[in-house]
Coordinates of C-alpha atoms in Angstrom, one line a residue:
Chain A
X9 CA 82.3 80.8 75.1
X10 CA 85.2 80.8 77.7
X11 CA 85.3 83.6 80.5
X12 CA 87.5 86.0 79.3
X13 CA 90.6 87.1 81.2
X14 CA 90.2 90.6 80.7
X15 CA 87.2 92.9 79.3
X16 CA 87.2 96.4 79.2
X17 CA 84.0 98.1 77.4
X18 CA 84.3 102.0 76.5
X19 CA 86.6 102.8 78.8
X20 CA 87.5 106.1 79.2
X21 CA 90.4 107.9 81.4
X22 CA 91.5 111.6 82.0
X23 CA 94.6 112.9 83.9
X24 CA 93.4 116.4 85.0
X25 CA 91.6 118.0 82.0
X26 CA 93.8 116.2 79.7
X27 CA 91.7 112.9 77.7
X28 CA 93.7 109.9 77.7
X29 CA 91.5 107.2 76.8
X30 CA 88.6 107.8 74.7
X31 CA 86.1 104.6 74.4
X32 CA 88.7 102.4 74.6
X33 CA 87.1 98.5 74.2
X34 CA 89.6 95.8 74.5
X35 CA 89.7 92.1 75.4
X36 CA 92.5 89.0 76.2
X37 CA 91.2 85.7 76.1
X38 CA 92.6 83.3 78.9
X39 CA 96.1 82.6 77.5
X40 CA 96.1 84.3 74.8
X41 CA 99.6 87.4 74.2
X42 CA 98.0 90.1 72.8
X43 CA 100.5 93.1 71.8
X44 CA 99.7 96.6 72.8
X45 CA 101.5 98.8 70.0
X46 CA 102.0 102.4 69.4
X47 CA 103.7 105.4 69.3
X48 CA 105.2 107.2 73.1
X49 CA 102.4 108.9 74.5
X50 CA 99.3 107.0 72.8
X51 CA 97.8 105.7 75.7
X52 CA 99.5 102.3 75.7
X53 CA 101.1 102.9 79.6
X54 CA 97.2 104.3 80.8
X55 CA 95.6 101.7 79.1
X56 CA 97.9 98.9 81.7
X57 CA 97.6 101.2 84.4
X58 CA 93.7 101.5 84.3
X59 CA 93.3 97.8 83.8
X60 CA 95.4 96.8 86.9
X61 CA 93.0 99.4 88.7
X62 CA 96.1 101.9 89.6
X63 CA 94.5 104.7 87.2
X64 CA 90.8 104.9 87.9
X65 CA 88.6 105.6 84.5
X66 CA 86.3 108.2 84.5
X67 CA 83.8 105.9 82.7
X68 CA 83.6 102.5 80.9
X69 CA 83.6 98.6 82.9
X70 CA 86.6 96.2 83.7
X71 CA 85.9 92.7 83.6
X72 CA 88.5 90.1 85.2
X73 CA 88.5 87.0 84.7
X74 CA 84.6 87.4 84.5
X75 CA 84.1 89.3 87.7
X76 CA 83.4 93.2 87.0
X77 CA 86.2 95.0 88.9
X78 CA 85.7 98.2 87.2
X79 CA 85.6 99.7 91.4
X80 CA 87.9 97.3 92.5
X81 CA 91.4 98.6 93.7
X82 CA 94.6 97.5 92.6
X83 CA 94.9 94.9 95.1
X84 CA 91.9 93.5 95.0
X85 CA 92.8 93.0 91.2
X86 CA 96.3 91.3 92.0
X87 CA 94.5 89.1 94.6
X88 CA 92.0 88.0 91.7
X89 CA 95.2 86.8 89.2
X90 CA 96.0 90.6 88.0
X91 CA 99.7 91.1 87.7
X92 CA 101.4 94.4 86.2
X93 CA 105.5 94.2 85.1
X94 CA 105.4 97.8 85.5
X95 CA 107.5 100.2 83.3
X96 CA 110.8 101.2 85.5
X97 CA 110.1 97.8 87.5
X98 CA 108.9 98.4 90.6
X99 CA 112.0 96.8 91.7
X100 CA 111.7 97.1 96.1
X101 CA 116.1 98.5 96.5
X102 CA 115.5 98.0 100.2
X103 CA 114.3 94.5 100.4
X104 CA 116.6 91.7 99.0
X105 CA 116.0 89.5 96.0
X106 CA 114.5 86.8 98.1
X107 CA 112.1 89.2 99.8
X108 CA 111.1 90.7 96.6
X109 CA 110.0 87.6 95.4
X110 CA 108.4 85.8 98.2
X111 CA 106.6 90.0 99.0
X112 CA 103.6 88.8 97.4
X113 CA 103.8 84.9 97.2
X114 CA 100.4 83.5 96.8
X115 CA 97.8 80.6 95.6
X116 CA 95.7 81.2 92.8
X117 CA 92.0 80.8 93.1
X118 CA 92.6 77.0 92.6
X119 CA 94.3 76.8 95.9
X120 CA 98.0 76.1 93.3
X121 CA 100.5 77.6 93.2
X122 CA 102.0 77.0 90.0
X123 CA 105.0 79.1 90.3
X124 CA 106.7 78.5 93.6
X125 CA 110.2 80.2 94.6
X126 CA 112.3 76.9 93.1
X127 CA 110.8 77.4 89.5
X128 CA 111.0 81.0 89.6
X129 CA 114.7 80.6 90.2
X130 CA 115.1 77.4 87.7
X131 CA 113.5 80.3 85.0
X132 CA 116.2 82.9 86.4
X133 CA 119.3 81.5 87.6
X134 CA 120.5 84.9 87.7
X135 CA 118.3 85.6 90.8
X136 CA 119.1 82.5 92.9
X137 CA 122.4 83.7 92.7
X138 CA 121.8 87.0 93.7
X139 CA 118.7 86.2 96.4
X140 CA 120.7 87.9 99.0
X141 CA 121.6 90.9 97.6
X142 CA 119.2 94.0 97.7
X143 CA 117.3 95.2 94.7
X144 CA 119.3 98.5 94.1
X145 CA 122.5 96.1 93.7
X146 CA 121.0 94.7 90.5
X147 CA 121.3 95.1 86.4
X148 CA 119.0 96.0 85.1
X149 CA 118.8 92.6 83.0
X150 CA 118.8 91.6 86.6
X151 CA 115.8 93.8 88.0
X152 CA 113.5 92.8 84.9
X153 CA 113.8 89.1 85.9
X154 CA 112.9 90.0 89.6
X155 CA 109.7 92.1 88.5
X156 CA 108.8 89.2 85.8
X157 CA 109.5 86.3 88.9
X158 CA 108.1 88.7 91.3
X159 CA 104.8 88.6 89.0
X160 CA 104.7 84.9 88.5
X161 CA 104.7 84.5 92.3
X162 CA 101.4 86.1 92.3
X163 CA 99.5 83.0 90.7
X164 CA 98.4 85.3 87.9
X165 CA 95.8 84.3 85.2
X166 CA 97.4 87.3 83.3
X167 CA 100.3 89.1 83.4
X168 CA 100.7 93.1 81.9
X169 CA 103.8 93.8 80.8
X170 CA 104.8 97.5 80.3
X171 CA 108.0 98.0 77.9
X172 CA 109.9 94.4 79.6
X173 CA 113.2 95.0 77.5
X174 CA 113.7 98.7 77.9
X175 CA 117.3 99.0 77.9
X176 CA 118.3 95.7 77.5
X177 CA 121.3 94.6 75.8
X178 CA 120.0 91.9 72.4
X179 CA 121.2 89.1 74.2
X180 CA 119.2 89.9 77.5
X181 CA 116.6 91.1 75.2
X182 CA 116.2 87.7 73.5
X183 CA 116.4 85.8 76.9
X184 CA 113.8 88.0 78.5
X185 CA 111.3 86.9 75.5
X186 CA 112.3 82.9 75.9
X187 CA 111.3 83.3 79.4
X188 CA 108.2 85.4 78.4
X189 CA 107.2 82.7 75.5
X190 CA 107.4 80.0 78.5
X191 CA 105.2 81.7 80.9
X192 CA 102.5 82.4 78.2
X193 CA 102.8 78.6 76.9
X194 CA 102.2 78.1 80.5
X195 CA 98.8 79.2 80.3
X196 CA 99.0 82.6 81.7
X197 CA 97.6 85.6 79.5
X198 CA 99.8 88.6 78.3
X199 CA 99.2 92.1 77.4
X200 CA 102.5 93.4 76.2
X201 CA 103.8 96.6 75.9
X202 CA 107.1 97.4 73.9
X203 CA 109.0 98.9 71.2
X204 CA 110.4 95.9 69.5
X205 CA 108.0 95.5 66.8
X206 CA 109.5 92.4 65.4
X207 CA 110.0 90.5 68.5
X208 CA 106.2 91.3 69.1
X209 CA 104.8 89.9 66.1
X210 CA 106.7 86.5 66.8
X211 CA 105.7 86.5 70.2
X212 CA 101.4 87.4 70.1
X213 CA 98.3 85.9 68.9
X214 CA 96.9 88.8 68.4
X215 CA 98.2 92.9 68.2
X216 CA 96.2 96.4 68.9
X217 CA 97.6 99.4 67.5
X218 CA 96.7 102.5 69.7
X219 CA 96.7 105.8 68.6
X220 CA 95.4 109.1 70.5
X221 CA 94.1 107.4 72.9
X222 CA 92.0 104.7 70.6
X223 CA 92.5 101.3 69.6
X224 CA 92.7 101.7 65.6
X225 CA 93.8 98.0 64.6
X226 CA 93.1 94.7 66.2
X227 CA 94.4 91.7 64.4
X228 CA 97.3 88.8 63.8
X229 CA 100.6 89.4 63.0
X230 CA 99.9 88.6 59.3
X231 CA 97.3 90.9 58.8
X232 CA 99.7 93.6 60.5
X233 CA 102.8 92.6 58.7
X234 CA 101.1 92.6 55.2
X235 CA 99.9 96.4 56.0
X236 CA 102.8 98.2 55.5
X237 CA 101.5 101.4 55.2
X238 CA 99.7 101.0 58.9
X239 CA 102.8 100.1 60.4
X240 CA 104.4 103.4 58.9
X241 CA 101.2 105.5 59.9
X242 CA 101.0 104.1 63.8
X243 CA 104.3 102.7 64.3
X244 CA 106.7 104.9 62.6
X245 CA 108.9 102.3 61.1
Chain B
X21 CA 133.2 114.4 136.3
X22 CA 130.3 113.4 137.6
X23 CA 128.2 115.6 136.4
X24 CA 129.3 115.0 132.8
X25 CA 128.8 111.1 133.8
X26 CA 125.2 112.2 134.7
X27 CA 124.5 114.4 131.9
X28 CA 125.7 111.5 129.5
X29 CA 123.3 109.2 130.6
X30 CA 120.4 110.9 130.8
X31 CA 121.1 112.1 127.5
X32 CA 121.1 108.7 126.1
X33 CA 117.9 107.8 128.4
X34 CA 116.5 111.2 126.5
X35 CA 117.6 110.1 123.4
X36 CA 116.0 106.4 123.6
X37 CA 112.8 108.5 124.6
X38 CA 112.9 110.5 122.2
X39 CA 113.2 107.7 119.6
X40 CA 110.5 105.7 120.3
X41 CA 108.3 109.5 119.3
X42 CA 110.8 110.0 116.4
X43 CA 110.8 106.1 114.9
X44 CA 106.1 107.0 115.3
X45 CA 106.8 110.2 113.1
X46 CA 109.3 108.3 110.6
X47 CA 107.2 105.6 109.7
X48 CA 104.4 108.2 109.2
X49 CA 106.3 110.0 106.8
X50 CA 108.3 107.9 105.1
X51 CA 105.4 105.3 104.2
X52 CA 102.7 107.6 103.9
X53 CA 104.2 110.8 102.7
X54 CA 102.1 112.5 105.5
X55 CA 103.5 115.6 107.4
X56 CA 101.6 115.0 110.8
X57 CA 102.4 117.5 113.2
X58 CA 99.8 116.1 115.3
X59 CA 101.9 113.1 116.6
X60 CA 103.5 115.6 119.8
X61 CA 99.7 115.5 120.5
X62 CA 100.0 111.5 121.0
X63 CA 102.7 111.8 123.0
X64 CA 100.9 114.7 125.1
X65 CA 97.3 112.4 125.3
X66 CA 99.5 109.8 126.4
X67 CA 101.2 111.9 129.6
X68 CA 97.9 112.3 130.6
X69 CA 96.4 109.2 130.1
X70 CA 99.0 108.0 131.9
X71 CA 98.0 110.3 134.5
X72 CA 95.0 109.4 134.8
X73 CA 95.1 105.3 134.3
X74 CA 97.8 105.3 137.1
X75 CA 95.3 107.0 139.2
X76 CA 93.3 103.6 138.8
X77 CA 96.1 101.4 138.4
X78 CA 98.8 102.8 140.9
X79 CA 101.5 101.4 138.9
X80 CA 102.9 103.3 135.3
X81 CA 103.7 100.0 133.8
X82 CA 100.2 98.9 134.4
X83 CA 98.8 101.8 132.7
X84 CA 101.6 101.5 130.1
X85 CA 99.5 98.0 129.1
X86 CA 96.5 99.5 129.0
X87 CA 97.0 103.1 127.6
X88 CA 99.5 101.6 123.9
X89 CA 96.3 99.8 123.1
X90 CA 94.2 102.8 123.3
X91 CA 96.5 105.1 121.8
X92 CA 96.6 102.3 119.0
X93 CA 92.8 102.5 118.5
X94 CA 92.8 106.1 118.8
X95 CA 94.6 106.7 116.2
X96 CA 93.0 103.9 113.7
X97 CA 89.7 106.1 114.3
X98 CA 91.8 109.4 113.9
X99 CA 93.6 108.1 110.5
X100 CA 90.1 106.8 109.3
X101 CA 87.9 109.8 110.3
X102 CA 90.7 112.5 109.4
X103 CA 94.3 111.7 107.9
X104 CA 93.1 109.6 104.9
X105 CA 91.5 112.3 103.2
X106 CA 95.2 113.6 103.1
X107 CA 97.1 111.0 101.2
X108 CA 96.7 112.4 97.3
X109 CA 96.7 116.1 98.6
X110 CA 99.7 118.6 98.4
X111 CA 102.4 119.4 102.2
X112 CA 100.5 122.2 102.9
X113 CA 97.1 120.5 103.3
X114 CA 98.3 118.0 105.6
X115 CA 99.9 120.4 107.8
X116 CA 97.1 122.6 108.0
X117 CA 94.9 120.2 108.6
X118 CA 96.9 118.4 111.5
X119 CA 97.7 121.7 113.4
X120 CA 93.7 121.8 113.5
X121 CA 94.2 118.7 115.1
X122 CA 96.7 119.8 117.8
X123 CA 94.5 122.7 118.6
X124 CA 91.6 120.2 119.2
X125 CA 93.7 118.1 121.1
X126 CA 95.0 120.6 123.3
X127 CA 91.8 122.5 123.9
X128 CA 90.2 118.8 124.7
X129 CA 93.2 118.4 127.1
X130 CA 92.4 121.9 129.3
X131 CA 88.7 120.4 129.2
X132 CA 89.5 117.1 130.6
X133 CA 92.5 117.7 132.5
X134 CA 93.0 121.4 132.9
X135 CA 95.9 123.9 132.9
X136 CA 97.9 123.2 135.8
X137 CA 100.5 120.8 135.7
X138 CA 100.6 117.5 137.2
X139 CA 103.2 114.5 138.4
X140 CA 102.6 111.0 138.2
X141 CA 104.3 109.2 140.8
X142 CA 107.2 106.8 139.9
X143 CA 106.3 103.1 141.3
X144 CA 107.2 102.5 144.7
X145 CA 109.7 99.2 144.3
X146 CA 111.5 101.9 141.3
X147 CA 112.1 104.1 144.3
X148 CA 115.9 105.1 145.0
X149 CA 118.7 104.6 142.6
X150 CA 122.1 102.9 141.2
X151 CA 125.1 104.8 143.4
X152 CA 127.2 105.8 140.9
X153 CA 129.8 108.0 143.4
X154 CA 130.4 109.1 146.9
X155 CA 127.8 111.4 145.6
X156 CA 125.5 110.7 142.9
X157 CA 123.1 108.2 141.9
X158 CA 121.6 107.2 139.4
X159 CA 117.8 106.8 139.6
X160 CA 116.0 103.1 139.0
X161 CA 113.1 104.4 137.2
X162 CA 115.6 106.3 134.4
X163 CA 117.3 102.8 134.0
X164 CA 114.0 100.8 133.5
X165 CA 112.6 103.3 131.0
X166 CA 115.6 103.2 129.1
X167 CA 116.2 99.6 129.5
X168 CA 112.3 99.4 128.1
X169 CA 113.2 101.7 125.5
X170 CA 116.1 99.3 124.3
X171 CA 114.0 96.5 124.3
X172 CA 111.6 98.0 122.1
X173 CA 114.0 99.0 119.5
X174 CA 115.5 96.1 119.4
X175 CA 112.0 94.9 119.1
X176 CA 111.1 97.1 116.2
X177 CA 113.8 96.5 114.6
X178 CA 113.7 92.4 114.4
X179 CA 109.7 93.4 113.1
X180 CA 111.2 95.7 110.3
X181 CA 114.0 93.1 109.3
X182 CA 112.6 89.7 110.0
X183 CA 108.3 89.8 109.2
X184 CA 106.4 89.9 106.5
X185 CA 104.7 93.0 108.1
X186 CA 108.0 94.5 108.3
X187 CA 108.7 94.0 104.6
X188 CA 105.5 95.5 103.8
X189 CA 106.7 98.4 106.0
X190 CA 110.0 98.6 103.7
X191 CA 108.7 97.9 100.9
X192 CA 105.8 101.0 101.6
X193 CA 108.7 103.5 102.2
X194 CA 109.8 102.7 98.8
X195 CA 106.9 102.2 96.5
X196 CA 104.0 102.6 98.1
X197 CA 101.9 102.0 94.3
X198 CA 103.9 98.9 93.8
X199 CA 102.7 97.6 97.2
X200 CA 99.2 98.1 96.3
X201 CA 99.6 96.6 92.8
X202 CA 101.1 93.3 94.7
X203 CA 98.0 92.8 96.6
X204 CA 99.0 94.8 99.7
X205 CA 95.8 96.7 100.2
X206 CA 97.7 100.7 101.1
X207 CA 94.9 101.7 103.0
X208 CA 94.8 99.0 105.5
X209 CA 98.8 99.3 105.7
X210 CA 98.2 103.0 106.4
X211 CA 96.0 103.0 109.2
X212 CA 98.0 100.3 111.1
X213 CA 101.1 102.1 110.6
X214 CA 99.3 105.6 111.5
X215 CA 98.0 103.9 114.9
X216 CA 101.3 102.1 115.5
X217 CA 103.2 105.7 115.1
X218 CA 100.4 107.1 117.9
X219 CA 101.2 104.5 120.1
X220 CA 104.7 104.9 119.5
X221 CA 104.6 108.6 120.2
X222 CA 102.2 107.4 123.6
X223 CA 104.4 105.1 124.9
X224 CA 107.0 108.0 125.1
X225 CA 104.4 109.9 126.7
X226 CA 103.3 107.7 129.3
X227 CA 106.9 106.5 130.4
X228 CA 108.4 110.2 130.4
X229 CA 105.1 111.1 132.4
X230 CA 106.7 110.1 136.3
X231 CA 110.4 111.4 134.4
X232 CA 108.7 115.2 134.2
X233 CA 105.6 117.1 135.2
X234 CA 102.7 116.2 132.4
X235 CA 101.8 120.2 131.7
X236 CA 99.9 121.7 128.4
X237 CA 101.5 121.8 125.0
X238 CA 104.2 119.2 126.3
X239 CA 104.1 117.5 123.3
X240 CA 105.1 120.5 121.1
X241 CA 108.5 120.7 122.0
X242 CA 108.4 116.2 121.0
X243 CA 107.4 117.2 118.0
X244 CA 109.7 119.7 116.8
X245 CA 113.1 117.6 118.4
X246 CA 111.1 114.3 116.5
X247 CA 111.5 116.3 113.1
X248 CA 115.1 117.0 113.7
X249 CA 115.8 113.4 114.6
X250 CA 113.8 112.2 111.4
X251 CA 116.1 114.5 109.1
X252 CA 119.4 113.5 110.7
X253 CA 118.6 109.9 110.4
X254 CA 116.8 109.9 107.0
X255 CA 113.1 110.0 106.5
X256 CA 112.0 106.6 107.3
X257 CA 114.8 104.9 108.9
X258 CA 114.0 103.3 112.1
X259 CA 117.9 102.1 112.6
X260 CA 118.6 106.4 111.5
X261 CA 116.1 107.2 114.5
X262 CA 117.7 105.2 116.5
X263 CA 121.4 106.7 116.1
X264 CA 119.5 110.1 115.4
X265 CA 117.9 110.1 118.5
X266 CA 120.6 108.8 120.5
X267 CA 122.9 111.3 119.0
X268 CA 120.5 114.1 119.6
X269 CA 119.8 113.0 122.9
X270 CA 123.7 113.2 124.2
X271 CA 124.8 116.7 122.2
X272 CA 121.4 118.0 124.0
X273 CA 123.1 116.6 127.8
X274 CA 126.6 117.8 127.1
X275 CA 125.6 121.0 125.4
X276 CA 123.9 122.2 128.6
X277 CA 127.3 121.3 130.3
X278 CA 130.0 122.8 127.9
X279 CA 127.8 125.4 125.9
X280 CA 125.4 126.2 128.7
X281 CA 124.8 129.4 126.5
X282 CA 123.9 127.8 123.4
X283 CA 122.8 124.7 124.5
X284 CA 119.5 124.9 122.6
X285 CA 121.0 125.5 119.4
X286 CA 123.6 122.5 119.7
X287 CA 120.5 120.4 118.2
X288 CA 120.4 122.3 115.0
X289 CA 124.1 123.0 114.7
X290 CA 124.3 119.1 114.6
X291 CA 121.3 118.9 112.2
X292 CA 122.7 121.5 110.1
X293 CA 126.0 119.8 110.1
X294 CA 124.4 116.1 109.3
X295 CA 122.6 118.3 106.1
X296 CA 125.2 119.4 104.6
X297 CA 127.9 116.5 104.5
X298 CA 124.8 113.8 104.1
X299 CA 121.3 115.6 102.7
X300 CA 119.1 112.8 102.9
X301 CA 120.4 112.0 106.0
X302 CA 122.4 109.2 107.9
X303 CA 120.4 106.3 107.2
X304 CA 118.3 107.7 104.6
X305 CA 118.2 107.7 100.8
X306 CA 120.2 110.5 98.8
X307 CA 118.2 113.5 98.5

């Protein structure tokens, strides 16, 4: 059996007194796009968060890539092939597009670096045509592109992507998942986090349903889209 | 007219002084979120060590060299032994805990150095000045620390604009989770910019030492005119604590010649002013 990219076994997280996570177990194989689904406030956002070590669980173990980084900070998370497309961005407005991507530009643990500046801006036009402008002067169509570049200059095994198309126009919104459906054919794990339940199930191997703070379905987009009344239970549709 | 002449320069020379303490508190703030009213104790520690080096050295600039490197470490230790404990904890905790701080510093200063004041003697071959009039002149030493200052500005500046340790820096003052996230590990970017804002606020020290007697609790009043440069140029602004500093530094001079009566309140009357028509200051984001 393959290392997996991520493993996390009963993990459980707490903002103050209030419970977040409760024995959550979860696991992405390497390349695999696994969907995180749910209603707002489920967990989905503190699930991310504690995986790419900026939350720290009260108990439970992270695996990465087969290395336990359950005490590891975030950085030494990104450093290992970690990368987070946070909600809101992350966009840097007081660097420029260029410096936002080349911030964290680094060689994955094979010494590659499969995702230098040139192919980041053959994915995103958009941004090789903006590299001198600062991150506040972008769309938001715009900013996505720079966190989802941004990421992919990392040399991540897996990427965590927290609600990509929020706000996008269709159009954008169907370009941003092209551009996510080449980066996981690419190789690189997903966990993706977003309200388009459709574009989702197209897009993953494999979907979790979270709900108070537990993981209450795991399967493929078949077995979620012939459970109808699941979908209308978890998912609100 | 020549006294306005004078006034105006050394209120730029205080100014570009000043800014080198102010850019030290800045960086402190704006990157870390830490309200350290500590750093006029930097800039006191390094008065006196510069007293006290150029007592071995004979020269300032010599014990300039050796006393930033010093202040540097000092205030890695300081950051890791004390400040650190501070970064997920509310204003109020970090100023309490770095007025304990001052009030160790300044007790440890009347230990080692006691309460009297003290000059430290510009270097011989800065002796004399520029003749500015039948008159005046202008003194060597003021030029070279100001000239110094410049240099360093310029110096910061081309670090914060053109290295990847500058847009670390930037990118800090604006998300300092997203840094971490990217692989940037916050702690170690913390401590070097804590030390680098104590040897900021030391350099001032140590050049102003032959400009003015080195006395207790002359770094309080650093301090204070620091915050009010980091509010009228924006919290984390070098290029703001630049023009801050420099503005503060010439309504200080010419407010002792025209408003001789208010001249300590021109300071605030221009922060005031800078608050109200821009509240997150000149070179800072909106508030």
């Amino acid at each position: 059996m393959s290392t997996l990219a991520i493993l996390a076994e009963n993990i459980n997280t707490h903002y103050g007194r209030s419970h977040i996570l409760r024995g959550v177990s979860f696991r992405v194989a390497p390349g695999e796009t696994v969907s995180l689904l749910g209603r707002n406030g489920m967990g989905k956002t503190t699930l991310l968060r504690t995986l790419a070590g900026l939350v720290r669980p009260s108990s439970g173990r992270v695996q990465l890539n087969g290395n336990d980084v359950t005490l590891s900070r975030a950085s030494v998370r990104s450093r290992a092939g970690l990368a987070i497309v946070p909600e809101g961005r992350g966009i840097f407005p007081n660097l420029t597009v260029a410096e936002n991507l080349t911030f964290a530009s680094r060689t994955n643990s094979k010494g590659e670096r499969p995702w230098p500046l040139e192919r980041v801006y053959a994915l995103f036009p958009r941004l090789s045509e903006r590299k001198h402008h600062w991150g506040n002067e972008l769309s938001g169509g715009e900013q996505q592109m720079l966190s989802i570049g941004r990421a992919l200059m990392t040399s991540p095994s897996i990427v965590l992507l927290d609600e990509a198309t929020e706000g996008l126009a269709p159009k954008l919104r169907d370009e941003i998942w092209s551009t996510v459906k080449q980066i996981t054919e690419s190789g690189i794990a997903a966990i993706i986090v977003d309200k388009n339940l459709n574009d989702l199930l197209a897009l993953a191997d494999r979907n979790t349903i979270m709900a108070k703070g537990e993981i209450v379905f795991d399967g493929s987009s078949a077995a979620l889209r012939a459970d109808e009344a699941l979908i209308h239970r978890h998912l609100g549709v | 007219m020549d006294l306005v002449l004078i006034q105006l320069l050394n209120g730029v020379q205080y100014g570009l002084l000043i800014f080198l303490a102010a850019s030290g508190l800045t960086l402190v703030f704006g990157i870390m979120g830490v309200i350290n009213l500590s750093h006029g104790s930097f800039y006191m520690l390094g008065a006196y060590g510069a007293l006290t080096l150029t007592q071995f050295t004979g020269d300032i600039f010599l014990s300039l060299a050796l006393g930033v490197p010093l202040a540097f470490v000092f205030g890695f230790i300081i950051e890791w032994l004390f400040i650190r404990h501070l970064y997920d904890r509310d204003h109020l905790q970090q100023v309490l805990l770095t007025f304990a701080l001052i009030l160790i510093f300044n007790e440890a200063q009347k230990i080692l150095w006691g309460s009297y004041p003290h000059s430290v003697p510009v270097p011989g071959y800065l002796q004399g000045g520029i003749k500015i009039s039948q008159f005046l002149s202008y003194p060597y030493y003021r030029v070279a620390v100001a000239a110094f200052c410049v240099a360093l500005a310029l110096a910061m500046m081309f670090v914060i604009q053109k290295t990847r340790i500058g847009r670390i820096i930037r990118a800090g003052e604006s998300n300092r989770e997203m840094v971490e996230a990217l692989g940037i590990d916050s702690r170690l970017l913390f401590r070097f910019v804590f030390a680098s804002g104590a040897a900021l606020a030391a350099t001032a020290g140590i050049v102003a030492a032959p400009l003015e007697s080195v006395y207790p609790g002359i770094g309080e009043p650093v301090l204070i005119i620091s915050f009010v440069v980091v509010v009228i140029g924006g919290i984390g602004s070098i290029k703001g604590a630049f023009v801050g500093a420099i503005l503060i530094g010439v309504a200080d001079a010419l407010g002792k010649v025209y408003f001789p009566a208010f001249s300590s309140s021109v300071v605030y009357a221009l922060m005031a002013a800078v608050l109200i028509a821009r509240p997150g200051g000149l070179f800072g984001r909106a508030a």
